[in-house]
Amino acid sequence: MKAFMRLGTMCLWLTATSPVCWALIAVALCSVWKWHLPQWVWLWMFVCAAVVGLVLSLFVEAGGGLYDRLRFARSGRIVMGAAAAAITVFALSLWAISSALLRQLP
Amino acid sequence: MATPIVLEVRDLSVPPRVRSEVSFTLREGERLCIYGHSGAGKTTLLRASLGLTRYRGEVVWHVPRSSTGYAAQSPRLLPRATTLQQILWCAQLHGVFLSPHGSRIHELLNGWRLWAHRQRIASRLSPGEQAKLEMCCAMAVASRLLVVDGLLDTLDEATRTGFWEEVDARCARRELALLYATSSTREAEMADRVLLLHEGRLLAMDTPERLRARTTPDVVRLQPVQDFGKQQSLKVYIRQSEEDIITQDNGIARELILQRMPTIEDVLTALLRQGGWQ
């Protein structure tokens, strides 16, 4: 559990600090506000943004090094689980905050 | 009783980079060095031994892979993570839980002189500090085997000395085995056994002492009497005896002749000449 929490924190940190993820979220929010998209589409867009941000952080920005580490340590499964949990937490939190904020807008 | 084996490599080759079939056994407390020039296939051989590259042959692990720390040639850093986060997360990927306030992390950061940088974003550290961080991450998880690819050459003198002191102590207690690749003759001399590799071919593998004895390349350093503005020295391989050089040298006076112990590089050069590669 400790390992899962720590790797989940790692994935959450990498997602939340990813500029690509925030750029995609900005695009998603603009689309949501402009075309009055249903709530499940928002959530889906946030999940996609988080997945893209995390994958880029882990496998592109880290220069293939993390892929090497995962293969060597054979810790791919636990990292995948932690990544899924981190993406869910991130997307749901963002969806809750953004839906509350966008409701205030005219 | 024989010392337990940590890693066994049988007839390993990675064509076209490593053409020879390499076999070796690494035992607890042993330090095995893969020595060769750039492009010799050192990294390929190391990565194949770790299962990170496709290979022919057989690699048998006698210890859990998670007990192995691997420091790659170019540091593999997580983006936007601090030095402390890098170490904690990398250790966790290998199933090692380190407390951020524990004595082990304190010891690692101080030992690698990274304590002052623990809250700095790792990708903003200097290349030398990034190399130390990569080594630190590998040391954090290396409970049975440490694999280092070329990074020892880049460490500063103080850090390097500290590293060898710790490794020597742990190897003496048979807690750790070390497998490393280097193109530095100084680092190669620290090994218990040296594997000489050239252009993907295995030239020899033995203890540094036996390698020197097998090739007997007597090396002398000649220093001329006249000083032409800067210190001049000449390295000569003699076949017969010291007398031969003196008589061959057409009366050029020398101040002194020092006979020195051949280095691993001298052995490699001698083997290449014997094999007709140079």
GROMACS .gro file of C-alpha atoms in nm:
model
  384
    1MET     CA    1   0.000   0.000   0.000
    2LYS     CA    2   0.288   0.233   0.086
    3ALA     CA    3   0.446   0.159  -0.253
    4PHE     CA    4   0.117   0.220  -0.432
    5MET     CA    5   0.065   0.552  -0.251
    6ARG     CA    6   0.415   0.672  -0.326
    7LEU     CA    7   0.401   0.579  -0.694
    8GLY     CA    8   0.050   0.729  -0.713
    9THR     CA    9   0.193   1.054  -0.573
   10MET     CA   10   0.466   1.039  -0.836
   11CYS     CA   11   0.212   0.999  -1.117
   12LEU     CA   12  -0.013   1.271  -0.973
   13TRP     CA   13   0.284   1.510  -0.948
   14LEU     CA   14   0.397   1.438  -1.304
   15THR     CA   15   0.041   1.491  -1.433
   16ALA     CA   16  -0.029   1.806  -1.236
   17THR     CA   17   0.298   1.971  -1.339
   18SER     CA   18   0.274   1.876  -1.706
   19PRO     CA   19   0.241   2.185  -1.928
   20VAL     CA   20   0.091   1.970  -2.206
   21CYS     CA   21  -0.181   1.847  -1.971
   22TRP     CA   22  -0.275   2.204  -1.868
   23ALA     CA   23  -0.276   2.322  -2.230
   24LEU     CA   24  -0.520   2.043  -2.319
   25ILE     CA   25  -0.734   2.124  -2.015
   26ALA     CA   26  -0.751   2.489  -2.124
   27VAL     CA   27  -0.869   2.378  -2.469
   28ALA     CA   28  -1.124   2.144  -2.309
   29LEU     CA   29  -1.260   2.418  -2.082
   30CYS     CA   30  -1.297   2.659  -2.375
   31SER     CA   31  -1.487   2.395  -2.572
   32VAL     CA   32  -1.710   2.312  -2.277
   33TRP     CA   33  -1.799   2.678  -2.219
   34LYS     CA   34  -1.851   2.762  -2.587
   35TRP     CA   35  -2.061   2.464  -2.695
   36HIS     CA   36  -2.231   2.381  -2.363
   37LEU     CA   37  -2.113   2.020  -2.377
   38PRO     CA   38  -2.265   1.762  -2.138
   39GLN     CA   39  -2.089   1.682  -1.812
   40TRP     CA   40  -1.966   1.335  -1.910
   41VAL     CA   41  -1.781   1.492  -2.208
   42TRP     CA   42  -1.597   1.728  -1.969
   43LEU     CA   43  -1.486   1.442  -1.757
   44TRP     CA   44  -1.376   1.242  -2.060
   45MET     CA   45  -1.172   1.541  -2.189
   46PHE     CA   46  -1.000   1.585  -1.852
   47VAL     CA   47  -0.915   1.215  -1.840
   48CYS     CA   48  -0.768   1.234  -2.192
   49ALA     CA   49  -0.564   1.545  -2.101
   50ALA     CA   50  -0.430   1.374  -1.787
   51VAL     CA   51  -0.342   1.056  -1.977
   52VAL     CA   52  -0.158   1.248  -2.250
   53GLY     CA   53   0.027   1.463  -1.991
   54LEU     CA   54   0.133   1.166  -1.782
   55VAL     CA   55   0.239   0.948  -2.074
   56LEU     CA   56   0.447   1.231  -2.219
   57SER     CA   57   0.608   1.297  -1.878
   58LEU     CA   58   0.688   0.934  -1.814
   59PHE     CA   59   0.803   0.818  -2.152
   60VAL     CA   60   0.900   1.121  -2.361
   61GLU     CA   61   1.024   1.392  -2.123
   62ALA     CA   62   1.212   1.134  -1.913
   63GLY     CA   63   1.396   1.040  -2.234
   64GLY     CA   64   1.311   0.671  -2.226
   65GLY     CA   65   1.491   0.637  -1.895
   66LEU     CA   66   1.182   0.553  -1.697
   67TYR     CA   67   1.081   0.288  -1.947
   68ASP     CA   68   1.425   0.135  -1.887
   69ARG     CA   69   1.373   0.146  -1.512
   70LEU     CA   70   1.027  -0.010  -1.537
   71ARG     CA   71   1.154  -0.291  -1.757
   72PHE     CA   72   1.451  -0.357  -1.536
   73ALA     CA   73   1.268  -0.342  -1.203
   74ARG     CA   74   0.966  -0.519  -1.354
   75SER     CA   75   0.743  -0.275  -1.173
   76GLY     CA   76   0.524  -0.195  -1.474
   77ARG     CA   77   0.203  -0.332  -1.322
   78ILE     CA   78   0.214  -0.135  -1.000
   79VAL     CA   79   0.303   0.184  -1.189
   80MET     CA   80   0.012   0.127  -1.430
   81GLY     CA   81  -0.221   0.085  -1.131
   82ALA     CA   82  -0.083   0.394  -0.962
   83ALA     CA   83  -0.111   0.590  -1.287
   84ALA     CA   84  -0.476   0.489  -1.331
   85ALA     CA   85  -0.552   0.595  -0.976
   86ALA     CA   86  -0.369   0.926  -1.018
   87ILE     CA   87  -0.551   1.004  -1.344
   88THR     CA   88  -0.888   0.927  -1.188
   89VAL     CA   89  -0.821   1.148  -0.885
   90PHE     CA   90  -0.686   1.430  -1.100
   91ALA     CA   91  -0.967   1.424  -1.359
   92LEU     CA   92  -1.245   1.392  -1.101
   93SER     CA   93  -1.107   1.676  -0.887
   94LEU     CA   94  -1.068   1.899  -1.188
   95TRP     CA   95  -1.415   1.814  -1.311
   96ALA     CA   96  -1.569   1.892  -0.971
   97ILE     CA   97  -1.387   2.226  -0.946
   98SER     CA   98  -1.451   2.331  -1.306
   99SER     CA   99  -1.819   2.237  -1.300
  100ALA     CA  100  -1.865   2.440  -0.982
  101LEU     CA  101  -1.683   2.737  -1.136
  102LEU     CA  102  -1.846   2.723  -1.480
  103ARG     CA  103  -2.191   2.715  -1.322
  104GLN     CA  104  -2.122   3.064  -1.190
  105LEU     CA  105  -2.052   3.198  -1.540
  106PRO     CA  106  -2.335   3.350  -1.748
  107MET     CA  107   3.261  -2.330   0.046
  108ALA     CA  108   3.243  -2.141  -0.284
  109THR     CA  109   3.118  -1.784  -0.276
  110PRO     CA  110   2.754  -1.767  -0.393
  111ILE     CA  111   2.696  -1.657  -0.751
  112VAL     CA  112   2.505  -1.338  -0.818
  113LEU     CA  113   2.487  -1.334  -1.197
  114GLU     CA  114   2.580  -1.590  -1.459
  115VAL     CA  115   2.622  -1.499  -1.824
  116ARG     CA  116   2.669  -1.782  -2.075
  117ASP     CA  117   2.769  -1.739  -2.440
  118LEU     CA  118   2.612  -1.396  -2.461
  119SER     CA  119   2.637  -1.208  -2.790
  120VAL     CA  120   2.449  -0.913  -2.935
  121PRO     CA  121   2.526  -0.904  -3.308
  122PRO     CA  122   2.652  -0.683  -3.460
  123ARG     CA  123   2.773  -0.482  -3.156
  124VAL     CA  124   2.909  -0.773  -2.950
  125ARG     CA  125   3.027  -1.048  -3.183
  126SER     CA  126   3.216  -1.270  -2.939
  127GLU     CA  127   3.026  -1.509  -2.717
  128VAL     CA  128   3.094  -1.375  -2.370
  129SER     CA  129   3.063  -1.586  -2.058
  130PHE     CA  130   3.129  -1.480  -1.703
  131THR     CA  131   3.016  -1.548  -1.350
  132LEU     CA  132   2.987  -1.273  -1.096
  133ARG     CA  133   3.012  -1.376  -0.735
  134GLU     CA  134   2.922  -1.198  -0.411
  135GLY     CA  135   3.177  -0.934  -0.319
  136GLU     CA  136   3.339  -0.939  -0.663
  137ARG     CA  137   3.413  -0.639  -0.885
  138LEU     CA  138   3.408  -0.711  -1.255
  139CYS     CA  139   3.507  -0.441  -1.502
  140ILE     CA  140   3.431  -0.431  -1.874
  141TYR     CA  141   3.711  -0.226  -2.024
  142GLY     CA  142   3.741  -0.102  -2.379
  143HIS     CA  143   3.755   0.204  -2.599
  144SER     CA  144   3.446   0.392  -2.719
  145GLY     CA  145   3.239   0.172  -2.949
  146ALA     CA  146   3.383  -0.150  -2.805
  147GLY     CA  147   3.035  -0.272  -2.710
  148LYS     CA  148   3.060  -0.218  -2.332
  149THR     CA  149   2.716  -0.061  -2.289
  150THR     CA  150   2.554  -0.318  -2.519
  151LEU     CA  151   2.708  -0.602  -2.320
  152LEU     CA  152   2.596  -0.450  -1.989
  153ARG     CA  153   2.243  -0.384  -2.113
  154ALA     CA  154   2.217  -0.734  -2.256
  155SER     CA  155   2.333  -0.880  -1.924
  156LEU     CA  156   2.052  -0.686  -1.757
  157GLY     CA  157   1.798  -0.798  -2.015
  158LEU     CA  158   1.748  -0.448  -2.155
  159THR     CA  159   1.861  -0.543  -2.506
  160ARG     CA  160   1.785  -0.850  -2.717
  161TYR     CA  161   2.066  -1.100  -2.700
  162ARG     CA  162   2.172  -1.451  -2.787
  163GLY     CA  163   2.286  -1.677  -2.508
  164GLU     CA  164   2.174  -1.715  -2.151
  165VAL     CA  165   2.166  -1.490  -1.846
  166VAL     CA  166   2.088  -1.648  -1.511
  167TRP     CA  167   2.003  -1.431  -1.213
  168HIS     CA  168   2.077  -1.583  -0.873
  169VAL     CA  169   1.950  -1.278  -0.684
  170PRO     CA  170   1.621  -1.087  -0.727
  171ARG     CA  171   1.648  -0.829  -1.002
  172SER     CA  172   1.493  -0.571  -0.772
  173SER     CA  173   1.804  -0.594  -0.551
  174THR     CA  174   2.014  -0.457  -0.837
  175GLY     CA  175   2.092  -0.091  -0.884
  176TYR     CA  176   2.170   0.022  -1.237
  177ALA     CA  177   2.332   0.356  -1.316
  178ALA     CA  178   2.304   0.423  -1.688
  179GLN     CA  179   2.557   0.611  -1.898
  180SER     CA  180   2.328   0.912  -1.940
  181PRO     CA  181   2.125   1.002  -1.630
  182ARG     CA  182   1.759   0.903  -1.652
  183LEU     CA  183   1.569   1.173  -1.465
  184LEU     CA  184   1.200   1.221  -1.408
  185PRO     CA  185   1.087   1.560  -1.539
  186ARG     CA  186   1.013   1.839  -1.289
  187ALA     CA  187   1.100   1.623  -0.988
  188THR     CA  188   1.334   1.739  -0.714
  189THR     CA  189   1.652   1.554  -0.624
  190LEU     CA  190   1.486   1.404  -0.315
  191GLN     CA  191   1.178   1.296  -0.512
  192GLN     CA  192   1.399   1.133  -0.776
  193ILE     CA  193   1.571   0.915  -0.519
  194LEU     CA  194   1.252   0.823  -0.331
  195TRP     CA  195   1.058   0.741  -0.647
  196CYS     CA  196   1.338   0.554  -0.821
  197ALA     CA  197   1.390   0.345  -0.507
  198GLN     CA  198   1.016   0.278  -0.492
  199LEU     CA  199   1.013   0.152  -0.851
  200HIS     CA  200   1.249  -0.120  -0.726
  201GLY     CA  201   1.027  -0.188  -0.426
  202VAL     CA  202   1.255  -0.007  -0.179
  203PHE     CA  203   1.070   0.227   0.056
  204LEU     CA  204   1.289   0.509   0.183
  205SER     CA  205   1.160   0.756   0.436
  206PRO     CA  206   1.228   1.117   0.331
  207HIS     CA  207   1.342   1.186   0.689
  208GLY     CA  208   1.521   0.857   0.747
  209SER     CA  209   1.888   0.800   0.815
  210ARG     CA  210   1.948   0.614   0.485
  211ILE     CA  211   1.835   0.903   0.267
  212HIS     CA  212   2.040   1.142   0.482
  213GLU     CA  213   2.342   0.917   0.441
  214LEU     CA  214   2.295   0.888   0.063
  215LEU     CA  215   2.248   1.260   0.005
  216ASN     CA  216   2.547   1.348   0.222
  217GLY     CA  217   2.764   1.071   0.077
  218TRP     CA  218   2.697   1.190  -0.276
  219ARG     CA  219   2.722   1.559  -0.177
  220LEU     CA  220   2.366   1.628  -0.287
  221TRP     CA  221   2.221   1.739   0.047
  222ALA     CA  222   2.228   2.108  -0.049
  223HIS     CA  223   2.046   2.029  -0.374
  224ARG     CA  224   1.776   1.802  -0.232
  225GLN     CA  225   1.492   2.048  -0.303
  226ARG     CA  226   1.624   2.157  -0.643
  227ILE     CA  227   1.464   2.035  -0.965
  228ALA     CA  228   1.695   1.757  -1.079
  229SER     CA  229   1.692   1.849  -1.447
  230ARG     CA  230   1.838   2.190  -1.352
  231LEU     CA  231   2.143   2.039  -1.183
  232SER     CA  232   2.479   2.046  -1.360
  233PRO     CA  233   2.570   1.738  -1.569
  234GLY     CA  234   2.819   1.630  -1.301
  235GLU     CA  235   2.554   1.656  -1.030
  236GLN     CA  236   2.305   1.468  -1.246
  237ALA     CA  237   2.560   1.187  -1.284
  238LYS     CA  238   2.597   1.178  -0.905
  239LEU     CA  239   2.218   1.167  -0.868
  240GLU     CA  240   2.196   0.873  -1.110
  241MET     CA  241   2.463   0.693  -0.907
  242CYS     CA  242   2.284   0.782  -0.583
  243CYS     CA  243   1.955   0.635  -0.716
  244ALA     CA  244   2.137   0.314  -0.814
  245MET     CA  245   2.310   0.290  -0.474
  246ALA     CA  246   1.977   0.342  -0.297
  247VAL     CA  247   1.842   0.016  -0.439
  248ALA     CA  248   2.160  -0.189  -0.481
  249SER     CA  249   2.139  -0.438  -0.199
  250ARG     CA  250   2.309  -0.728  -0.385
  251LEU     CA  251   2.440  -0.602  -0.720
  252LEU     CA  252   2.543  -0.263  -0.854
  253VAL     CA  253   2.580  -0.208  -1.227
  254VAL     CA  254   2.747   0.113  -1.342
  255ASP     CA  255   2.780   0.207  -1.706
  256GLY     CA  256   3.062   0.454  -1.762
  257LEU     CA  257   2.957   0.707  -1.499
  258LEU     CA  258   3.259   0.652  -1.273
  259ASP     CA  259   3.481   0.835  -1.523
  260THR     CA  260   3.273   1.151  -1.482
  261LEU     CA  261   3.276   1.172  -1.102
  262ASP     CA  262   3.491   1.427  -0.923
  263GLU     CA  263   3.784   1.298  -0.720
  264ALA     CA  264   3.625   1.335  -0.376
  265THR     CA  265   3.300   1.164  -0.476
  266ARG     CA  266   3.488   0.891  -0.659
  267THR     CA  267   3.704   0.818  -0.352
  268GLY     CA  268   3.393   0.804  -0.133
  269PHE     CA  269   3.226   0.569  -0.379
  270TRP     CA  270   3.519   0.326  -0.384
  271GLU     CA  271   3.551   0.333  -0.006
  272GLU     CA  272   3.185   0.235   0.033
  273VAL     CA  273   3.200  -0.027  -0.243
  274ASP     CA  274   3.525  -0.176  -0.109
  275ALA     CA  275   3.376  -0.206   0.239
  276ARG     CA  276   3.053  -0.364   0.114
  277CYS     CA  277   3.237  -0.599  -0.123
  278ALA     CA  278   3.470  -0.706   0.158
  279ARG     CA  279   3.163  -0.798   0.365
  280ARG     CA  280   3.026  -0.978   0.055
  281GLU     CA  281   2.713  -0.768   0.067
  282LEU     CA  282   2.750  -0.635  -0.282
  283ALA     CA  283   2.891  -0.730  -0.622
  284LEU     CA  284   2.991  -0.466  -0.874
  285LEU     CA  285   2.971  -0.490  -1.252
  286TYR     CA  286   3.089  -0.179  -1.434
  287ALA     CA  287   3.197  -0.059  -1.774
  288THR     CA  288   3.465   0.201  -1.819
  289SER     CA  289   3.715   0.336  -2.064
  290SER     CA  290   3.930   0.475  -1.785
  291THR     CA  291   4.234   0.265  -1.705
  292ARG     CA  292   4.240   0.404  -1.351
  293GLU     CA  293   3.889   0.274  -1.281
  294ALA     CA  294   3.968  -0.061  -1.443
  295GLU     CA  295   4.260  -0.114  -1.204
  296MET     CA  296   4.012  -0.119  -0.913
  297ALA     CA  297   3.845  -0.441  -1.034
  298ASP     CA  298   3.905  -0.797  -0.923
  299ARG     CA  299   3.864  -0.913  -1.282
  300VAL     CA  300   3.880  -0.720  -1.607
  301LEU     CA  301   3.706  -0.815  -1.929
  302LEU     CA  302   3.882  -0.656  -2.226
  303LEU     CA  303   3.656  -0.576  -2.518
  304HIS     CA  304   3.752  -0.431  -2.854
  305GLU     CA  305   3.511  -0.365  -3.142
  306GLY     CA  306   3.269  -0.621  -3.006
  307ARG     CA  307   3.531  -0.890  -2.958
  308LEU     CA  308   3.637  -1.033  -2.626
  309LEU     CA  309   4.017  -1.014  -2.605
  310ALA     CA  310   4.076  -1.148  -2.256
  311MET     CA  311   3.926  -1.177  -1.911
  312ASP     CA  312   4.135  -1.220  -1.599
  313THR     CA  313   4.262  -1.043  -1.290
  314PRO     CA  314   4.461  -0.725  -1.363
  315GLU     CA  315   4.778  -0.893  -1.231
  316ARG     CA  316   4.741  -1.200  -1.452
  317LEU     CA  317   4.661  -0.988  -1.756
  318ARG     CA  318   4.982  -0.795  -1.704
  319ALA     CA  319   5.177  -1.117  -1.658
  320ARG     CA  320   5.029  -1.275  -1.972
  321THR     CA  321   5.122  -0.993  -2.203
  322THR     CA  322   5.436  -0.864  -2.026
  323PRO     CA  323   5.447  -0.535  -2.212
  324ASP     CA  324   5.740  -0.372  -2.032
  325VAL     CA  325   5.682  -0.002  -2.045
  326VAL     CA  326   5.953   0.252  -1.981
  327ARG     CA  327   5.929   0.625  -1.956
  328LEU     CA  328   6.217   0.812  -2.118
  329GLN     CA  329   6.294   1.165  -2.021
  330PRO     CA  330   6.533   1.366  -2.241
  331VAL     CA  331   6.818   1.569  -2.090
  332GLN     CA  332   6.738   1.875  -2.298
  333ASP     CA  333   6.426   2.058  -2.204
  334PHE     CA  334   6.253   2.192  -2.517
  335GLY     CA  335   6.022   2.422  -2.328
  336LYS     CA  336   5.789   2.157  -2.195
  337GLN     CA  337   5.827   1.820  -2.036
  338GLN     CA  338   5.869   1.555  -2.301
  339SER     CA  339   5.812   1.191  -2.233
  340LEU     CA  340   5.811   0.893  -2.460
  341LYS     CA  341   5.643   0.558  -2.402
  342VAL     CA  342   5.826   0.267  -2.559
  343TYR     CA  343   5.753  -0.104  -2.561
  344ILE     CA  344   6.076  -0.300  -2.532
  345ARG     CA  345   6.110  -0.655  -2.653
  346GLN     CA  346   6.441  -0.769  -2.515
  347SER     CA  347   6.585  -0.555  -2.242
  348GLU     CA  348   6.660  -0.201  -2.143
  349GLU     CA  349   6.998  -0.226  -2.320
  350ASP     CA  350   6.827  -0.262  -2.660
  351ILE     CA  351   6.656   0.074  -2.635
  352ILE     CA  352   6.969   0.251  -2.527
  353THR     CA  353   7.171   0.114  -2.818
  354GLN     CA  354   6.891   0.173  -3.069
  355ASP     CA  355   6.851   0.531  -2.972
  356ASN     CA  356   7.154   0.667  -3.164
  357GLY     CA  357   7.323   0.836  -2.877
  358ILE     CA  358   7.038   1.063  -2.762
  359ALA     CA  359   7.119   1.125  -2.400
  360ARG     CA  360   6.850   1.063  -2.144
  361GLU     CA  361   6.828   1.184  -1.792
  362LEU     CA  362   6.651   0.885  -1.654
  363ILE     CA  363   6.471   0.570  -1.749
  364LEU     CA  364   6.178   0.469  -1.531
  365GLN     CA  365   6.033   0.128  -1.566
  366ARG     CA  366   5.669   0.133  -1.467
  367MET     CA  367   5.392  -0.115  -1.419
  368PRO     CA  368   5.188  -0.156  -1.741
  369THR     CA  369   4.832  -0.027  -1.720
  370ILE     CA  370   4.524  -0.206  -1.844
  371GLU     CA  371   4.541   0.015  -2.154
  372ASP     CA  372   4.897  -0.110  -2.218
  373VAL     CA  373   4.772  -0.468  -2.189
  374LEU     CA  374   4.488  -0.394  -2.433
  375THR     CA  375   4.732  -0.236  -2.679
  376ALA     CA  376   4.967  -0.534  -2.650
  377LEU     CA  377   4.683  -0.780  -2.704
  378LEU     CA  378   4.563  -0.587  -3.007
  379ARG     CA  379   4.914  -0.603  -3.153
  380GLN     CA  380   4.944  -0.972  -3.081
  381GLY     CA  381   4.607  -1.035  -3.246
  382GLY     CA  382   4.698  -0.824  -3.546
  383TRP     CA  383   4.417  -0.572  -3.492
  384GLN     CA  384   4.646  -0.270  -3.477
   0.00000   0.00000   0.00000
